[in-house]
């Protein structure tokens, strides 16, 4: 049996594409190797969102080259966003790569591997969603469901529209059938994936069209699905119907990841985010009105070209005011062929780093303060495994997407009531409560 080794970089889309690659390879008779040097097929699913992502991947690729020198029959494959962004240049820069393919061409890997001549080839056309490949899930009770591919926005800093193509929504009937099959296979939590999930459906023919909130309703009706999450929504498309879905549909979790990027309307304009600071804060107010306990998380970029001290202070103010439950913070990284990379007034690296440190301090303090609201409450926790720091304890997630480490008994996939006794900016700690049933809190 030939063996493969797959390394995944980047976001949940890539994680999910990798699950699909693994499922496909195993259906072709490959098994997963425990290390790269045991593999006949060395694969990389790449990301190009920031320069660091590129650098990390290239270091790994050098290691694969050394292995191929020792065993020349080893096949090296490179998929994902980096491959898409450089296309055939992959082969000129790294001639030992055998096959390269973009995120829209995952299924082409099978064609390549089953063809008679394995001469180097690249596959980079955008085809929308690529085939119903079997997925090998990391946990049997959780699944990702890709509801759309691509992105129609043109955020000036972002490489994704050029690596994933135009937005294409998948047919709702196909999606619901996929989720029903997952539920029948033991899945109780689904995460709907898309670059801009709440613009879902706009490209579908009128007779098949569902809006994102209608899709949430349909998924909520699937028996066995107890938790629905999604990522990422765009603030411009965060309408009241989607917010109400969190209040009204029992499976839709009390957590929204609402990417801010910057708290300055001037910077948001140059980022081409299509909302202002006021409109963003108005969305937050609407969420807090309908779903007061909703956890909010976000993405923020510091050091976008032309960001002044005053712009940055506005970002700090929004973080202070909203009080996020958590945030991913990034230093702006110029990406090839994006509009922002060509802008003047690039912010010096030391200034970016200093702003990042200041931002992280405020994010963590506010997250820690917000987390105190859970202390003393009993939350529904879906067990994922053992605590990473103390294997005698269990680890799971609340509906708010908070990691909870606790004392108790249970198996992965079970939902148990946990009384929260402590809270830091990142995690909650608690004790499984044996008598109380978990409330929807
Ligand atoms: N479609 C998602 C984001 C995908 S990329 C959305 O719009 O929310 C994930 C995050 O990476 C972005 O939200 C942004 O904060 C960050 N990011 C994207 N391009 C970047 C760049 N060039 N430099 C730094 N951070 C970037
Ligand atoms: Fe990138 Fe903007 Fe599309 Fe998100 S919405 S993937 S940040 S272009
Ligand atoms: Fe994701 Fe990275 Fe591509 S964040 S969409 S894998 S560039």
mmCIF file of N, CA and C in Angstrom, residues 79-142:
data_model
loop_
_atom_site.group_PDB
_atom_site.id
_atom_site.type_symbol
_atom_site.label_atom_id
_atom_site.label_comp_id
_atom_site.label_asym_id
_atom_site.label_seq_id
_atom_site.Cartn_x
_atom_site.Cartn_y
_atom_site.Cartn_z
ATOM 1 N N UNK A 79 -0.536 21.788 -3.151
ATOM 2 C CA UNK A 79 -1.872 22.318 -3.453
ATOM 3 C C UNK A 79 -2.132 23.583 -2.669
ATOM 4 N N UNK A 80 -3.276 24.208 -2.885
ATOM 5 C CA UNK A 80 -3.705 25.330 -2.053
ATOM 6 C C UNK A 80 -3.387 26.698 -2.623
ATOM 7 N N UNK A 81 -3.512 27.703 -1.740
ATOM 8 C CA UNK A 81 -3.513 29.109 -2.179
ATOM 9 C C UNK A 81 -2.152 29.604 -2.664
ATOM 10 N N UNK A 82 -1.067 29.146 -2.032
ATOM 11 C CA UNK A 82 0.248 29.584 -2.505
ATOM 12 C C UNK A 82 0.464 29.060 -3.923
ATOM 13 N N UNK A 83 0.167 27.771 -4.137
ATOM 14 C CA UNK A 83 0.344 27.181 -5.472
ATOM 15 C C UNK A 83 -0.466 27.972 -6.495
ATOM 16 N N UNK A 84 -1.714 28.298 -6.126
ATOM 17 C CA UNK A 84 -2.569 29.034 -7.054
ATOM 18 C C UNK A 84 -1.977 30.410 -7.364
ATOM 19 N N UNK A 85 -1.375 31.051 -6.343
ATOM 20 C CA UNK A 85 -0.916 32.426 -6.554
ATOM 21 C C UNK A 85 0.354 32.493 -7.400
ATOM 22 N N UNK A 86 1.141 31.406 -7.441
ATOM 23 C CA UNK A 86 2.348 31.457 -8.281
ATOM 24 C C UNK A 86 2.205 30.586 -9.539
ATOM 25 N N UNK A 87 1.206 29.737 -9.557
ATOM 26 C CA UNK A 87 0.879 28.838 -10.678
ATOM 27 C C UNK A 87 2.115 28.086 -11.218
ATOM 28 N N UNK A 88 2.353 28.162 -12.540
ATOM 29 C CA UNK A 88 3.422 27.329 -13.134
ATOM 30 C C UNK A 88 4.824 27.710 -12.660
ATOM 31 N N UNK A 89 4.943 28.899 -12.072
ATOM 32 C CA UNK A 89 6.223 29.298 -11.485
ATOM 33 C C UNK A 89 6.698 28.270 -10.442
ATOM 34 N N UNK A 90 5.764 27.520 -9.857
ATOM 35 C CA UNK A 90 6.137 26.477 -8.885
ATOM 36 C C UNK A 90 7.224 25.602 -9.492
ATOM 37 N N UNK A 91 7.029 25.207 -10.758
ATOM 38 C CA UNK A 91 7.945 24.231 -11.367
ATOM 39 C C UNK A 91 9.290 24.853 -11.735
ATOM 40 N N UNK A 92 9.296 26.162 -12.061
ATOM 41 C CA UNK A 92 10.585 26.763 -12.388
ATOM 42 C C UNK A 92 11.380 27.043 -11.124
ATOM 43 N N UNK A 93 10.652 27.461 -10.057
ATOM 44 C CA UNK A 93 11.372 27.754 -8.812
ATOM 45 C C UNK A 93 11.745 26.492 -8.049
ATOM 46 N N UNK A 94 10.886 25.481 -8.139
ATOM 47 C CA UNK A 94 11.099 24.247 -7.369
ATOM 48 C C UNK A 94 10.934 23.049 -8.290
ATOM 49 N N UNK A 95 11.950 22.772 -9.137
ATOM 50 C CA UNK A 95 11.778 21.776 -10.206
ATOM 51 C C UNK A 95 11.522 20.359 -9.708
ATOM 52 N N UNK A 96 11.757 20.094 -8.438
ATOM 53 C CA UNK A 96 11.504 18.742 -7.908
ATOM 54 C C UNK A 96 10.043 18.518 -7.557
ATOM 55 N N UNK A 97 9.190 19.545 -7.700
ATOM 56 C CA UNK A 97 7.746 19.367 -7.441
ATOM 57 C C UNK A 97 7.133 18.651 -8.647
ATOM 58 N N UNK A 98 6.311 17.612 -8.392
ATOM 59 C CA UNK A 98 5.728 16.820 -9.478
ATOM 60 C C UNK A 98 4.353 17.315 -9.891
ATOM 61 N N UNK A 99 3.555 17.727 -8.893
ATOM 62 C CA UNK A 99 2.200 18.156 -9.223
ATOM 63 C C UNK A 99 1.840 19.362 -8.366
ATOM 64 N N UNK A 100 1.199 20.351 -8.999
ATOM 65 C CA UNK A 100 0.764 21.538 -8.260
ATOM 66 C C UNK A 100 -0.666 21.830 -8.671
ATOM 67 N N UNK A 101 -1.473 22.252 -7.703
ATOM 68 C CA UNK A 101 -2.882 22.501 -8.012
ATOM 69 C C UNK A 101 -3.455 23.524 -7.051
ATOM 70 N N UNK A 102 -4.417 24.303 -7.542
ATOM 71 C CA UNK A 102 -5.047 25.323 -6.709
ATOM 72 C C UNK A 102 -6.167 24.737 -5.878
ATOM 73 N N UNK A 103 -6.775 25.585 -5.000
ATOM 74 C CA UNK A 103 -7.830 25.093 -4.108
ATOM 75 C C UNK A 103 -9.056 24.578 -4.870
ATOM 76 N N UNK A 104 -9.232 25.038 -6.101
ATOM 77 C CA UNK A 104 -10.396 24.591 -6.869
ATOM 78 C C UNK A 104 -10.127 23.319 -7.658
ATOM 79 N N UNK A 105 -8.986 22.668 -7.421
ATOM 80 C CA UNK A 105 -8.595 21.546 -8.276
ATOM 81 C C UNK A 105 -8.145 20.332 -7.461
ATOM 82 N N UNK A 106 -8.681 20.235 -6.266
ATOM 83 C CA UNK A 106 -8.285 19.158 -5.362
ATOM 84 C C UNK A 106 -8.482 17.777 -6.000
ATOM 85 N N UNK A 107 -9.584 17.620 -6.726
ATOM 86 C CA UNK A 107 -9.907 16.319 -7.330
ATOM 87 C C UNK A 107 -8.910 15.922 -8.416
ATOM 88 N N UNK A 108 -8.177 16.928 -8.973
ATOM 89 C CA UNK A 108 -7.225 16.626 -10.051
ATOM 90 C C UNK A 108 -6.042 15.791 -9.553
ATOM 91 N N UNK A 109 -5.798 15.861 -8.251
ATOM 92 C CA UNK A 109 -4.720 15.070 -7.668
ATOM 93 C C UNK A 109 -4.948 13.582 -7.953
ATOM 94 N N UNK A 110 -6.195 13.137 -7.848
ATOM 95 C CA UNK A 110 -6.503 11.721 -8.102
ATOM 96 C C UNK A 110 -6.205 11.382 -9.555
ATOM 97 N N UNK A 111 -6.607 12.262 -10.468
ATOM 98 C CA UNK A 111 -6.353 12.015 -11.889
ATOM 99 C C UNK A 111 -4.862 11.887 -12.154
ATOM 100 N N UNK A 112 -4.105 12.786 -11.543
ATOM 101 C CA UNK A 112 -2.659 12.781 -11.732
ATOM 102 C C UNK A 112 -2.063 11.460 -11.239
ATOM 103 N N UNK A 113 -2.475 11.061 -10.026
ATOM 104 C CA UNK A 113 -1.872 9.865 -9.413
ATOM 105 C C UNK A 113 -2.245 8.580 -10.133
ATOM 106 N N UNK A 114 -3.400 8.589 -10.808
ATOM 107 C CA UNK A 114 -3.827 7.362 -11.475
ATOM 108 C C UNK A 114 -3.452 7.364 -12.961
ATOM 109 N N UNK A 115 -2.826 8.466 -13.438
ATOM 110 C CA UNK A 115 -2.450 8.488 -14.857
ATOM 111 C C UNK A 115 -1.159 7.683 -15.071
ATOM 112 N N UNK A 116 -0.892 7.301 -16.330
ATOM 113 C CA UNK A 116 0.248 6.428 -16.605
ATOM 114 C C UNK A 116 1.588 7.125 -16.439
ATOM 115 N N UNK A 117 1.629 8.410 -16.837
ATOM 116 C CA UNK A 117 2.927 9.090 -16.757
ATOM 117 C C UNK A 117 2.851 10.223 -15.752
ATOM 118 N N UNK A 118 3.689 10.114 -14.726
ATOM 119 C CA UNK A 118 3.682 11.146 -13.694
ATOM 120 C C UNK A 118 4.678 12.251 -14.049
ATOM 121 N N UNK A 119 4.437 12.924 -15.187
ATOM 122 C CA UNK A 119 5.309 14.053 -15.514
ATOM 123 C C UNK A 119 4.680 15.301 -14.903
ATOM 124 N N UNK A 120 5.537 16.222 -14.483
ATOM 125 C CA UNK A 120 5.064 17.378 -13.712
ATOM 126 C C UNK A 120 3.908 18.094 -14.400
ATOM 127 N N UNK A 121 2.880 18.389 -13.614
ATOM 128 C CA UNK A 121 1.724 19.101 -14.168
ATOM 129 C C UNK A 121 1.107 20.017 -13.141
ATOM 130 N N UNK A 122 0.496 21.105 -13.631
ATOM 131 C CA UNK A 122 -0.191 22.036 -12.734
ATOM 132 C C UNK A 122 -1.638 22.214 -13.147
ATOM 133 N N UNK A 123 -2.502 22.359 -12.160
ATOM 134 C CA UNK A 123 -3.945 22.507 -12.414
ATOM 135 C C UNK A 123 -4.449 23.731 -11.651
ATOM 136 N N UNK A 124 -4.827 24.751 -12.377
ATOM 137 C CA UNK A 124 -5.152 26.005 -11.680
ATOM 138 C C UNK A 124 -6.468 26.662 -12.097
ATOM 139 N N UNK A 125 -7.319 25.948 -12.856
ATOM 140 C CA UNK A 125 -8.574 26.590 -13.278
ATOM 141 C C UNK A 125 -9.528 26.663 -12.086
ATOM 142 N N UNK A 126 -10.406 27.682 -12.071
ATOM 143 C CA UNK A 126 -11.438 27.743 -11.029
ATOM 144 C C UNK A 126 -12.659 27.000 -11.527
ATOM 145 N N UNK A 127 -13.128 26.042 -10.754
ATOM 146 C CA UNK A 127 -14.285 25.264 -11.201
ATOM 147 C C UNK A 127 -15.416 25.295 -10.203
ATOM 148 N N UNK A 128 -15.395 26.223 -9.255
ATOM 149 C CA UNK A 128 -16.398 26.165 -8.192
ATOM 150 C C UNK A 128 -16.040 25.042 -7.246
ATOM 151 N N UNK A 129 -17.041 24.449 -6.622
ATOM 152 C CA UNK A 129 -16.785 23.398 -5.647
ATOM 153 C C UNK A 129 -16.350 22.141 -6.374
ATOM 154 N N UNK A 130 -15.304 21.497 -5.866
ATOM 155 C CA UNK A 130 -14.730 20.414 -6.658
ATOM 156 C C UNK A 130 -15.131 19.042 -6.156
ATOM 157 N N UNK A 131 -16.234 18.583 -6.670
ATOM 158 C CA UNK A 131 -16.572 17.172 -6.508
ATOM 159 C C UNK A 131 -16.971 16.771 -5.104
ATOM 160 N N UNK A 132 -17.770 15.743 -5.000
ATOM 161 C CA UNK A 132 -18.167 15.227 -3.699
ATOM 162 C C UNK A 132 -17.154 14.203 -3.247
ATOM 163 N N UNK A 133 -16.043 14.692 -2.717
ATOM 164 C CA UNK A 133 -15.002 13.774 -2.288
ATOM 165 C C UNK A 133 -15.322 13.298 -0.881
ATOM 166 N N UNK A 134 -14.976 12.054 -0.569
ATOM 167 C CA UNK A 134 -15.194 11.592 0.803
ATOM 168 C C UNK A 134 -14.249 12.374 1.713
ATOM 169 N N UNK A 135 -14.676 12.730 2.921
ATOM 170 C CA UNK A 135 -13.774 13.469 3.818
ATOM 171 C C UNK A 135 -13.382 12.578 4.986
ATOM 172 N N UNK A 136 -12.110 12.722 5.397
ATOM 173 C CA UNK A 136 -11.668 11.976 6.574
ATOM 174 C C UNK A 136 -11.676 12.975 7.733
ATOM 175 N N UNK A 137 -12.698 12.885 8.612
ATOM 176 C CA UNK A 137 -12.866 13.896 9.651
ATOM 177 C C UNK A 137 -11.908 13.660 10.818
ATOM 178 N N UNK A 138 -11.443 14.786 11.400
ATOM 179 C CA UNK A 138 -10.552 14.670 12.560
ATOM 180 C C UNK A 138 -11.311 14.127 13.765
ATOM 181 N N UNK A 139 -12.563 14.567 13.951
ATOM 182 C CA UNK A 139 -13.400 14.048 15.051
ATOM 183 C C UNK A 139 -14.717 13.601 14.455
ATOM 184 N N UNK A 140 -15.224 12.460 14.934
ATOM 185 C CA UNK A 140 -16.400 11.919 14.249
ATOM 186 C C UNK A 140 -17.663 12.743 14.488
ATOM 187 N N UNK A 141 -17.678 13.545 15.572
ATOM 188 C CA UNK A 141 -18.899 14.273 15.897
ATOM 189 C C UNK A 141 -18.894 15.727 15.425
ATOM 190 N N UNK A 142 -17.794 16.162 14.809
ATOM 191 C CA UNK A 142 -17.734 17.538 14.292
ATOM 192 C C UNK A 142 -17.390 17.504 12.811
#
